PDB file of C-alpha atoms in Angstrom:
ATOM      1  CA  MET A   1      17.311  10.784 -18.457  1.00 51.00           C
ATOM      2  CA  ASN A   2      19.485  11.683 -21.440  1.00 46.00           C
ATOM      3  CA  ILE A   3      18.305  11.428 -25.049  1.00 47.00           C
ATOM      4  CA  ALA A   4      20.156   8.165 -25.611  1.00 50.00           C
ATOM      5  CA  GLY A   5      18.504   6.614 -22.571  1.00 59.00           C
ATOM      6  CA  LEU A   6      15.081   7.878 -23.604  1.00 60.00           C
ATOM      7  CA  ALA A   7      15.484   6.299 -27.041  1.00 64.00           C
ATOM      8  CA  GLN A   8      16.178   2.890 -25.482  1.00 78.00           C
ATOM      9  CA  THR A   9      12.797   2.752 -23.711  1.00 81.00           C
ATOM     10  CA  GLY A  10      10.993   2.025 -26.968  1.00 84.00           C
ATOM     11  CA  LEU A  11      11.591  -1.732 -26.960  1.00 91.00           C
ATOM     12  CA  PRO A  12      10.685  -2.311 -23.285  1.00 94.00           C
ATOM     13  CA  LEU A  13       7.507  -0.254 -23.601  1.00 95.00           C
ATOM     14  CA  SER A  14       6.502  -2.035 -26.812  1.00 95.00           C
ATOM     15  CA  VAL A  15       6.908  -5.455 -25.194  1.00 97.00           C
ATOM     16  CA  MET A  16       4.962  -4.297 -22.136  1.00 97.00           C
ATOM     17  CA  LEU A  17       2.129  -3.130 -24.394  1.00 97.00           C
ATOM     18  CA  LEU A  18       2.065  -6.456 -26.250  1.00 97.00           C
ATOM     19  CA  LEU A  19       1.907  -8.293 -22.920  1.00 97.00           C
ATOM     20  CA  ALA A  20      -0.938  -6.086 -21.738  1.00 98.00           C
ATOM     21  CA  VAL A  21      -2.970  -6.765 -24.893  1.00 98.00           C
ATOM     22  CA  ALA A  22      -2.231 -10.504 -24.828  1.00 98.00           C
ATOM     23  CA  VAL A  23      -3.289 -10.915 -21.187  1.00 98.00           C
ATOM     24  CA  TRP A  24      -6.352  -8.726 -21.834  1.00 98.00           C
ATOM     25  CA  ALA A  25      -7.380 -11.112 -24.628  1.00 97.00           C
ATOM     26  CA  LEU A  26      -6.919 -14.047 -22.249  1.00 97.00           C
ATOM     27  CA  SER A  27      -9.038 -12.291 -19.614  1.00 97.00           C
ATOM     28  CA  ILE A  28     -11.940 -12.106 -22.069  1.00 96.00           C
ATOM     29  CA  LYS A  29     -11.771 -15.857 -22.605  1.00 95.00           C
ATOM     30  CA  LEU A  30     -11.543 -16.524 -18.863  1.00 94.00           C
ATOM     31  CA  ARG A  31     -13.973 -13.739 -17.960  1.00 94.00           C
ATOM     32  CA  ASP A  32     -11.545 -12.729 -15.235  1.00 96.00           C
ATOM     33  CA  VAL A  33      -9.662  -9.422 -15.431  1.00 96.00           C
ATOM     34  CA  SER A  34      -8.071 -10.005 -12.015  1.00 95.00           C
ATOM     35  CA  ILE A  35      -5.354 -11.996 -13.808  1.00 96.00           C
ATOM     36  CA  VAL A  36      -3.815  -8.561 -14.373  1.00 96.00           C
ATOM     37  CA  ASP A  37      -2.529  -8.787 -10.788  1.00 95.00           C
ATOM     38  CA  SER A  38      -0.165 -11.579 -11.854  1.00 97.00           C
ATOM     39  CA  LEU A  39       1.030  -9.412 -14.739  1.00 97.00           C
ATOM     40  CA  TRP A  40       1.775  -6.343 -12.585  1.00 97.00           C
ATOM     41  CA  SER A  41       5.292  -7.229 -11.430  1.00 97.00           C
ATOM     42  CA  ILE A  42       6.140  -8.772 -14.814  1.00 98.00           C
ATOM     43  CA  PHE A  43       5.878  -5.295 -16.350  1.00 98.00           C
ATOM     44  CA  PHE A  44       8.710  -4.139 -14.077  1.00 98.00           C
ATOM     45  CA  MET A  45      10.895  -7.137 -14.880  1.00 98.00           C
ATOM     46  CA  VAL A  46      10.412  -6.716 -18.628  1.00 98.00           C
ATOM     47  CA  PHE A  47      11.282  -3.026 -18.563  1.00 97.00           C
ATOM     48  CA  THR A  48      14.338  -3.494 -16.335  1.00 97.00           C
ATOM     49  CA  VAL A  49      15.853  -6.417 -18.226  1.00 97.00           C
ATOM     50  CA  LEU A  50      15.222  -5.049 -21.726  1.00 97.00           C
ATOM     51  CA  PHE A  51      16.358  -1.522 -20.851  1.00 96.00           C
ATOM     52  CA  ALA A  52      19.535  -2.904 -19.264  1.00 96.00           C
ATOM     53  CA  TRP A  53      20.172  -4.964 -22.395  1.00 95.00           C
ATOM     54  CA  ARG A  54      19.636  -2.002 -24.699  1.00 92.00           C
ATOM     55  CA  MET A  55      21.916   0.205 -22.589  1.00 92.00           C
ATOM     56  CA  GLY A  56      24.595  -2.463 -22.240  1.00 92.00           C
ATOM     57  CA  SER A  57      24.501  -2.064 -18.460  1.00 92.00           C
ATOM     58  CA  ASP A  58      27.367  -4.065 -16.951  1.00 92.00           C
ATOM     59  CA  THR A  59      28.142  -2.379 -13.629  1.00 95.00           C
ATOM     60  CA  THR A  60      27.899  -4.071 -10.249  1.00 96.00           C
ATOM     61  CA  ALA A  61      25.063  -1.720  -9.263  1.00 97.00           C
ATOM     62  CA  ALA A  62      23.150  -2.673 -12.419  1.00 97.00           C
ATOM     63  CA  TYR A  63      23.493  -6.387 -11.697  1.00 97.00           C
ATOM     64  CA  VAL A  64      22.362  -5.920  -8.089  1.00 98.00           C
ATOM     65  CA  LEU A  65      19.374  -3.890  -9.252  1.00 98.00           C
ATOM     66  CA  ILE A  66      18.369  -6.446 -11.880  1.00 98.00           C
ATOM     67  CA  GLY A  67      18.656  -9.230  -9.306  1.00 98.00           C
ATOM     68  CA  LEU A  68      16.450  -7.347  -6.829  1.00 98.00           C
ATOM     69  CA  ILE A  69      13.777  -6.582  -9.431  1.00 98.00           C
ATOM     70  CA  LEU A  70      13.736 -10.175 -10.713  1.00 98.00           C
ATOM     71  CA  LEU A  71      13.565 -11.731  -7.238  1.00 98.00           C
ATOM     72  CA  TRP A  72      10.847  -9.322  -6.134  1.00 98.00           C
ATOM     73  CA  GLY A  73       8.853  -9.643  -9.362  1.00 98.00           C
ATOM     74  CA  LEU A  74       9.012 -13.408  -9.814  1.00 98.00           C
ATOM     75  CA  ARG A  75       8.084 -14.046  -6.192  1.00 98.00           C
ATOM     76  CA  LEU A  76       5.158 -11.624  -6.237  1.00 97.00           C
ATOM     77  CA  SER A  77       3.746 -12.843  -9.562  1.00 98.00           C
ATOM     78  CA  ALA A  78       4.015 -16.502  -8.514  1.00 97.00           C
ATOM     79  CA  TYR A  79       2.436 -15.817  -5.125  1.00 97.00           C
ATOM     80  CA  ILE A  80      -0.547 -13.964  -6.593  1.00 96.00           C
ATOM     81  CA  THR A  81      -1.051 -16.566  -9.325  1.00 96.00           C
ATOM     82  CA  VAL A  82      -1.082 -19.461  -6.850  1.00 95.00           C
ATOM     83  CA  ARG A  83      -3.256 -17.557  -4.371  1.00 93.00           C
ATOM     84  CA  ASN A  84      -5.904 -16.680  -6.973  1.00 92.00           C
ATOM     85  CA  HIS A  85      -5.907 -19.959  -8.900  1.00 90.00           C
ATOM     86  CA  GLY A  86      -9.388 -21.437  -9.245  1.00 88.00           C
ATOM     87  CA  LYS A  87     -11.116 -18.662  -7.283  1.00 89.00           C
ATOM     88  CA  GLY A  88     -12.597 -16.707 -10.175  1.00 90.00           C
ATOM     89  CA  GLU A  89     -12.597 -12.941 -10.549  1.00 92.00           C
ATOM     90  CA  ASP A  90     -11.703 -10.929  -7.471  1.00 88.00           C
ATOM     91  CA  ARG A  91     -14.631  -9.071  -5.874  1.00 85.00           C
ATOM     92  CA  ARG A  92     -12.927  -5.698  -6.416  1.00 85.00           C
ATOM     93  CA  TYR A  93     -12.782  -6.325 -10.153  1.00 92.00           C
ATOM     94  CA  GLN A  94     -16.341  -7.636 -10.161  1.00 92.00           C
ATOM     95  CA  ALA A  95     -17.412  -4.249  -8.802  1.00 89.00           C
ATOM     96  CA  ILE A  96     -15.449  -2.463 -11.552  1.00 91.00           C
ATOM     97  CA  ARG A  97     -17.058  -4.751 -14.134  1.00 94.00           C
ATOM     98  CA  ALA A  98     -20.552  -3.938 -12.819  1.00 94.00           C
ATOM     99  CA  ARG A  99     -19.909  -0.181 -12.878  1.00 94.00           C
ATOM    100  CA  ASN A 100     -18.653  -0.173 -16.475  1.00 95.00           C
ATOM    101  CA  GLN A 101     -21.315  -2.018 -18.378  1.00 93.00           C
ATOM    102  CA  PRO A 102     -22.099  -2.376 -21.200  1.00 93.00           C
ATOM    103  CA  ASN A 103     -19.048  -3.487 -23.200  1.00 94.00           C
ATOM    104  CA  PHE A 104     -16.771  -3.917 -20.202  1.00 96.00           C
ATOM    105  CA  GLU A 105     -14.762  -6.515 -22.129  1.00 94.00           C
ATOM    106  CA  PHE A 106     -13.514  -3.791 -24.458  1.00 95.00           C
ATOM    107  CA  LYS A 107     -13.320  -1.071 -21.795  1.00 97.00           C
ATOM    108  CA  SER A 108     -11.171  -3.279 -19.579  1.00 97.00           C
ATOM    109  CA  LEU A 109      -8.323  -3.005 -22.093  1.00 97.00           C
ATOM    110  CA  TYR A 110      -7.712   0.627 -21.151  1.00 96.00           C
ATOM    111  CA  LEU A 111      -9.424   0.768 -17.734  1.00 95.00           C
ATOM    112  CA  ILE A 112      -7.428  -2.159 -16.328  1.00 96.00           C
ATOM    113  CA  PHE A 113      -4.588  -3.384 -18.521  1.00 97.00           C
ATOM    114  CA  ILE A 114      -3.280  -0.235 -20.224  1.00 97.00           C
ATOM    115  CA  LEU A 115      -3.700   1.680 -16.976  1.00 97.00           C
ATOM    116  CA  GLN A 116      -1.654  -0.913 -15.076  1.00 97.00           C
ATOM    117  CA  MET A 117       1.051  -0.736 -17.728  1.00 97.00           C
ATOM    118  CA  ALA A 118       1.110   3.082 -17.549  1.00 97.00           C
ATOM    119  CA  LEU A 119       1.409   3.055 -13.756  1.00 97.00           C
ATOM    120  CA  ALA A 120       4.206   0.470 -13.912  1.00 97.00           C
ATOM    121  CA  THR A 121       6.034   2.638 -16.465  1.00 96.00           C
ATOM    122  CA  VAL A 122       5.981   5.602 -14.089  1.00 96.00           C
ATOM    123  CA  ILE A 123       6.949   3.617 -10.986  1.00 97.00           C
ATOM    124  CA  VAL A 124       9.846   1.765 -12.664  1.00 97.00           C
ATOM    125  CA  MET A 125      11.638   4.983 -13.632  1.00 95.00           C
ATOM    126  CA  PRO A 126      14.197   4.921 -10.765  1.00 96.00           C
ATOM    127  CA  VAL A 127      15.926   1.990 -12.482  1.00 96.00           C
ATOM    128  CA  VAL A 128      16.846   4.212 -15.440  1.00 95.00           C
ATOM    129  CA  PRO A 129      19.633   6.338 -13.823  1.00 94.00           C
ATOM    130  CA  ILE A 130      21.162   3.209 -12.285  1.00 96.00           C
ATOM    131  CA  LEU A 131      21.175   1.295 -15.556  1.00 95.00           C
ATOM    132  CA  ASN A 132      22.397   4.352 -17.476  1.00 91.00           C
ATOM    133  CA  GLY A 133      25.526   4.271 -15.347  1.00 84.00           C
ATOM    134  CA  ALA A 134      26.157   7.988 -15.888  1.00 78.00           C
ATOM    135  CA  GLN A 135      27.349   8.283 -12.275  1.00 89.00           C
ATOM    136  CA  ASP A 136      29.319   5.825 -10.149  1.00 92.00           C
ATOM    137  CA  ALA A 137      27.614   3.894  -7.378  1.00 95.00           C
ATOM    138  CA  ASN A 138      28.506   4.778  -3.790  1.00 96.00           C
ATOM    139  CA  LEU A 139      27.686   3.705  -0.237  1.00 97.00           C
ATOM    140  CA  LEU A 140      24.246   5.335  -0.434  1.00 98.00           C
ATOM    141  CA  THR A 141      23.496   3.280  -3.542  1.00 98.00           C
ATOM    142  CA  TYR A 142      24.021   0.029  -1.684  1.00 98.00           C
ATOM    143  CA  ALA A 143      22.224   1.350   1.388  1.00 98.00           C
ATOM    144  CA  GLY A 144      19.230   1.879  -0.886  1.00 98.00           C
ATOM    145  CA  PHE A 145      19.560  -1.652  -2.220  1.00 98.00           C
ATOM    146  CA  ALA A 146      19.672  -2.955   1.370  1.00 98.00           C
ATOM    147  CA  ILE A 147      16.456  -1.088   2.200  1.00 98.00           C
ATOM    148  CA  ALA A 148      14.829  -2.513  -0.939  1.00 98.00           C
ATOM    149  CA  ALA A 149      15.920  -6.026   0.034  1.00 98.00           C
ATOM    150  CA  PHE A 150      14.485  -5.480   3.518  1.00 98.00           C
ATOM    151  CA  GLY A 151      11.171  -4.325   2.012  1.00 98.00           C
ATOM    152  CA  ALA A 152      10.958  -7.329  -0.315  1.00 98.00           C
ATOM    153  CA  SER A 153      11.774  -9.690   2.571  1.00 98.00           C
ATOM    154  CA  PHE A 154       9.198  -8.016   4.825  1.00 98.00           C
ATOM    155  CA  GLU A 155       6.533  -8.406   2.126  1.00 98.00           C
ATOM    156  CA  THR A 156       7.502 -12.032   1.519  1.00 98.00           C
ATOM    157  CA  ILE A 157       7.288 -12.937   5.207  1.00 98.00           C
ATOM    158  CA  ALA A 158       3.921 -11.170   5.548  1.00 97.00           C
ATOM    159  CA  ASP A 159       2.506 -13.007   2.523  1.00 97.00           C
ATOM    160  CA  ALA A 160       3.799 -16.356   3.805  1.00 97.00           C
ATOM    161  CA  GLN A 161       2.261 -15.768   7.226  1.00 97.00           C
ATOM    162  CA  MET A 162      -1.097 -14.876   5.675  1.00 95.00           C
ATOM    163  CA  ALA A 163      -1.039 -17.887   3.345  1.00 94.00           C
ATOM    164  CA  ARG A 164      -0.322 -20.214   6.271  1.00 94.00           C
ATOM    165  CA  PHE A 165      -3.099 -18.595   8.308  1.00 93.00           C
ATOM    166  CA  LYS A 166      -5.676 -19.002   5.533  1.00 89.00           C
ATOM    167  CA  ALA A 167      -4.697 -22.639   5.063  1.00 89.00           C
ATOM    168  CA  THR A 168      -5.135 -23.509   8.746  1.00 88.00           C
ATOM    169  CA  ARG A 169      -7.843 -21.191  10.146  1.00 82.00           C
ATOM    170  CA  SER A 170     -10.879 -22.871  11.659  1.00 76.00           C
ATOM    171  CA  ALA A 171     -13.497 -20.237  10.776  1.00 73.00           C
ATOM    172  CA  GLU A 172     -13.945 -17.835   7.866  1.00 70.00           C
ATOM    173  CA  ASP A 173     -14.518 -14.840  10.146  1.00 68.00           C
ATOM    174  CA  THR A 174     -11.261 -15.143  12.073  1.00 82.00           C
ATOM    175  CA  VAL A 175      -8.669 -12.395  11.563  1.00 88.00           C
ATOM    176  CA  MET A 176      -4.937 -12.741  11.058  1.00 90.00           C
ATOM    177  CA  ASP A 177      -3.457 -10.785  13.988  1.00 89.00           C
ATOM    178  CA  ARG A 178      -0.206 -12.629  14.580  1.00 93.00           C
ATOM    179  CA  GLY A 179       3.348 -12.274  13.310  1.00 95.00           C
ATOM    180  CA  LEU A 180       3.882  -9.089  11.312  1.00 97.00           C
ATOM    181  CA  TRP A 181       0.101  -8.687  11.080  1.00 95.00           C
ATOM    182  CA  ARG A 182       0.001  -7.918  14.806  1.00 94.00           C
ATOM    183  CA  TYR A 183       1.922  -4.694  14.199  1.00 96.00           C
ATOM    184  CA  SER A 184       0.383  -3.579  10.895  1.00 95.00           C
ATOM    185  CA  ARG A 185      -2.908  -4.322   9.161  1.00 94.00           C
ATOM    186  CA  HIS A 186      -1.056  -4.361   5.853  1.00 95.00           C
ATOM    187  CA  PRO A 187       2.584  -5.391   6.387  1.00 96.00           C
ATOM    188  CA  ASN A 188       2.741  -6.725   2.820  1.00 96.00           C
ATOM    189  CA  TYR A 189       1.862  -3.306   1.414  1.00 96.00           C
ATOM    190  CA  PHE A 190       4.337  -1.647   3.794  1.00 97.00           C
ATOM    191  CA  GLY A 191       7.054  -3.972   2.477  1.00 98.00           C
ATOM    192  CA  GLU A 192       6.093  -3.142  -1.107  1.00 97.00           C
ATOM    193  CA  ALA A 193       6.338   0.602  -0.491  1.00 98.00           C
ATOM    194  CA  THR A 194       9.647   0.171   1.343  1.00 98.00           C
ATOM    195  CA  PHE A 195      11.047  -1.780  -1.614  1.00 98.00           C
ATOM    196  CA  TRP A 196      10.425   1.120  -3.988  1.00 98.00           C
ATOM    197  CA  TRP A 197      11.688   3.753  -1.551  1.00 98.00           C
ATOM    198  CA  GLY A 198      14.899   1.720  -1.340  1.00 98.00           C
ATOM    199  CA  ILE A 199      15.223   1.564  -5.130  1.00 98.00           C
ATOM    200  CA  TRP A 200      14.661   5.312  -5.289  1.00 98.00           C
ATOM    201  CA  ILE A 201      17.371   6.000  -2.679  1.00 98.00           C
ATOM    202  CA  ALA A 202      19.815   3.973  -4.769  1.00 98.00           C
ATOM    203  CA  SER A 203      18.717   5.846  -7.884  1.00 96.00           C
ATOM    204  CA  ALA A 204      18.972   9.247  -6.183  1.00 97.00           C
ATOM    205  CA  SER A 205      22.579   8.487  -5.244  1.00 97.00           C
ATOM    206  CA  MET A 206      23.337   8.124  -8.953  1.00 95.00           C
ATOM    207  CA  GLY A 207      21.569  11.238 -10.187  1.00 93.00           C
ATOM    208  CA  GLY A 208      17.994   9.941 -10.115  1.00 94.00           C
ATOM    209  CA  ALA A 209      16.522  12.122  -7.342  1.00 95.00           C
ATOM    210  CA  TRP A 210      14.033  13.422  -9.928  1.00 94.00           C
ATOM    211  CA  THR A 211      12.310  10.001  -9.911  1.00 95.00           C
ATOM    212  CA  VAL A 212      10.899  10.581  -6.403  1.00 97.00           C
ATOM    213  CA  PHE A 213       7.429  10.522  -7.975  1.00 97.00           C
ATOM    214  CA  SER A 214       7.855   6.730  -8.224  1.00 97.00           C
ATOM    215  CA  PRO A 215       7.785   5.776  -4.517  1.00 98.00           C
ATOM    216  CA  LEU A 216       5.330   8.597  -3.821  1.00 98.00           C
ATOM    217  CA  LEU A 217       2.926   7.197  -6.413  1.00 97.00           C
ATOM    218  CA  MET A 218       3.350   3.623  -5.167  1.00 97.00           C
ATOM    219  CA  THR A 219       2.724   4.661  -1.556  1.00 97.00           C
ATOM    220  CA  TRP A 220      -0.310   6.720  -2.576  1.00 96.00           C
ATOM    221  CA  LEU A 221      -1.787   3.844  -4.583  1.00 95.00           C
ATOM    222  CA  LEU A 222      -1.287   1.386  -1.737  1.00 95.00           C
ATOM    223  CA  THR A 223      -2.597   3.606   1.053  1.00 94.00           C
ATOM    224  CA  ARG A 224      -5.218   5.753  -0.668  1.00 91.00           C
ATOM    225  CA  VAL A 225      -6.467   4.116  -3.854  1.00 89.00           C
ATOM    226  CA  SER A 226      -6.309   0.443  -4.811  1.00 82.00           C
ATOM    227  CA  GLY A 227      -4.653  -1.168  -1.800  1.00 77.00           C
ATOM    228  CA  VAL A 228      -5.751  -0.466   1.754  1.00 86.00           C
ATOM    229  CA  PRO A 229      -9.075   1.378   1.094  1.00 83.00           C
ATOM    230  CA  LEU A 230     -10.625  -1.211  -1.234  1.00 79.00           C
ATOM    231  CA  LEU A 231      -9.476  -4.179   0.831  1.00 81.00           C
ATOM    232  CA  GLU A 232     -10.600  -2.766   4.154  1.00 85.00           C
ATOM    233  CA  ALA A 233     -13.971  -1.668   2.804  1.00 81.00           C
ATOM    234  CA  ASP A 234     -14.598  -5.232   1.641  1.00 77.00           C
ATOM    235  CA  LEU A 235     -13.355  -6.851   4.874  1.00 79.00           C
ATOM    236  CA  GLN A 236     -15.365  -4.553   7.137  1.00 75.00           C
ATOM    237  CA  GLN A 237     -18.549  -5.511   5.298  1.00 76.00           C
ATOM    238  CA  ARG A 238     -17.897  -9.236   5.624  1.00 75.00           C
ATOM    239  CA  SER A 239     -16.173  -9.568   8.993  1.00 76.00           C
ATOM    240  CA  PRO A 240     -17.240  -8.137  12.388  1.00 78.00           C
ATOM    241  CA  ALA A 241     -13.942  -9.431  13.792  1.00 79.00           C
ATOM    242  CA  TYR A 242     -12.036  -7.274  11.318  1.00 83.00           C
ATOM    243  CA  ARG A 243     -13.816  -4.180  12.603  1.00 80.00           C
ATOM    244  CA  ASP A 244     -12.385  -4.932  16.057  1.00 83.00           C
ATOM    245  CA  TYR A 245      -8.943  -5.484  14.491  1.00 88.00           C
ATOM    246  CA  LEU A 246      -9.117  -1.948  13.048  1.00 88.00           C
ATOM    247  CA  LEU A 247      -9.261  -0.482  16.541  1.00 88.00           C
ATOM    248  CA  THR A 248      -6.118  -2.154  17.855  1.00 90.00           C
ATOM    249  CA  THR A 249      -3.655  -2.456  14.955  1.00 92.00           C
ATOM    250  CA  PRO A 250      -1.724   0.319  13.109  1.00 93.00           C
ATOM    251  CA  ARG A 251      -3.027   0.846   9.595  1.00 92.00           C
ATOM    252  CA  PHE A 252       0.138   0.760   7.484  1.00 94.00           C
ATOM    253  CA  THR A 253       3.468   1.534   9.150  1.00 94.00           C
ATOM    254  CA  PRO A 254       4.201  -1.147  11.784  1.00 95.00           C
ATOM    255  CA  GLY A 255       3.811   0.023  15.361  1.00 94.00           C
ATOM    256  CA  ARG A 256       2.808  -1.012  18.849  1.00 91.00           C
ATOM    257  CA  PRO A 257      -0.700  -2.534  19.002  1.00 89.00           C
ATOM    258  CA  LYS A 258      -3.290  -0.625  21.036  1.00 83.00           C
ATOM    259  CA  ARG A 259      -5.061  -2.213  23.973  1.00 74.00           C
TER     260      ARG A 259
END
C-alpha cells in the first residue's frame, strides 16, 4: 500500500470504530453480545465502500469488487440477524460472558467488538490494491472474482439448506446430512473461506500478493478458532446423532462421505 492509500484508511477505520462502540452499547441494553455477528460483514462493507470513495476508484475491477463485497455482506448480515432474532445470546458468547466476570459489560467492548473490528481490518486488506488501481486488471483478476462469487454462492446455498432443514425437522436431535452438508460438515464455512481466497487471487494479480495473510487468517479462524471447533464442541455435547455424523462426513473441504 502506498502512502496515499494508507492515508485514506482513516475515515473507514473511524466509522468502523464508531459502529463497534454503538453496537456494543446496544448489546449492554439487550444483554446480548452475539449481535456482533450481524455487524461482522458490515465492517467489510463500510471499509470497502468508504475506501473506494476516498480513492476515487472508478475501474471495472473496483466496481466488480464492491458489488461482490456488498452482495456477500448484506446477505450474510441479514441471514444471521433473521436466524438469531428472538433467541437470546448465543451459547458460545454465554460461555465467554461467564469466563470474564465481573464487569463483562465493559470488557466485551475490547474482547468482542474491538477485536472483531481489528480482525475485519486485517482480513479486508486485499481490497486495497484493487481499489488503488495502481496496476491494471487482467484475466487472473476476474478468475479470482469468479472464485469469490462461487464461494459466496456455495455459502448461500449451504445456509439456505440449513435454514430449511431447521424449519422442517421433526426432532431436535436430527442432523442435517443432505445437500451440501452431505459432503462437508461445514459447507458454509468452506464457502466463506473460498470467497476470501478468491478476493486475494484478484488482489494478487494487481500487486496485492502481500495480503495473503487475509485468507490465511480467515481460514485459520474458521477451522481452528471460532468456527468449527466451538460449534462442534457444542453439538457433540448435545447431540449423539452428530457424533455419528462426525465419522462419515469430511470436516471442512467437501469430499466423498465415508461408509
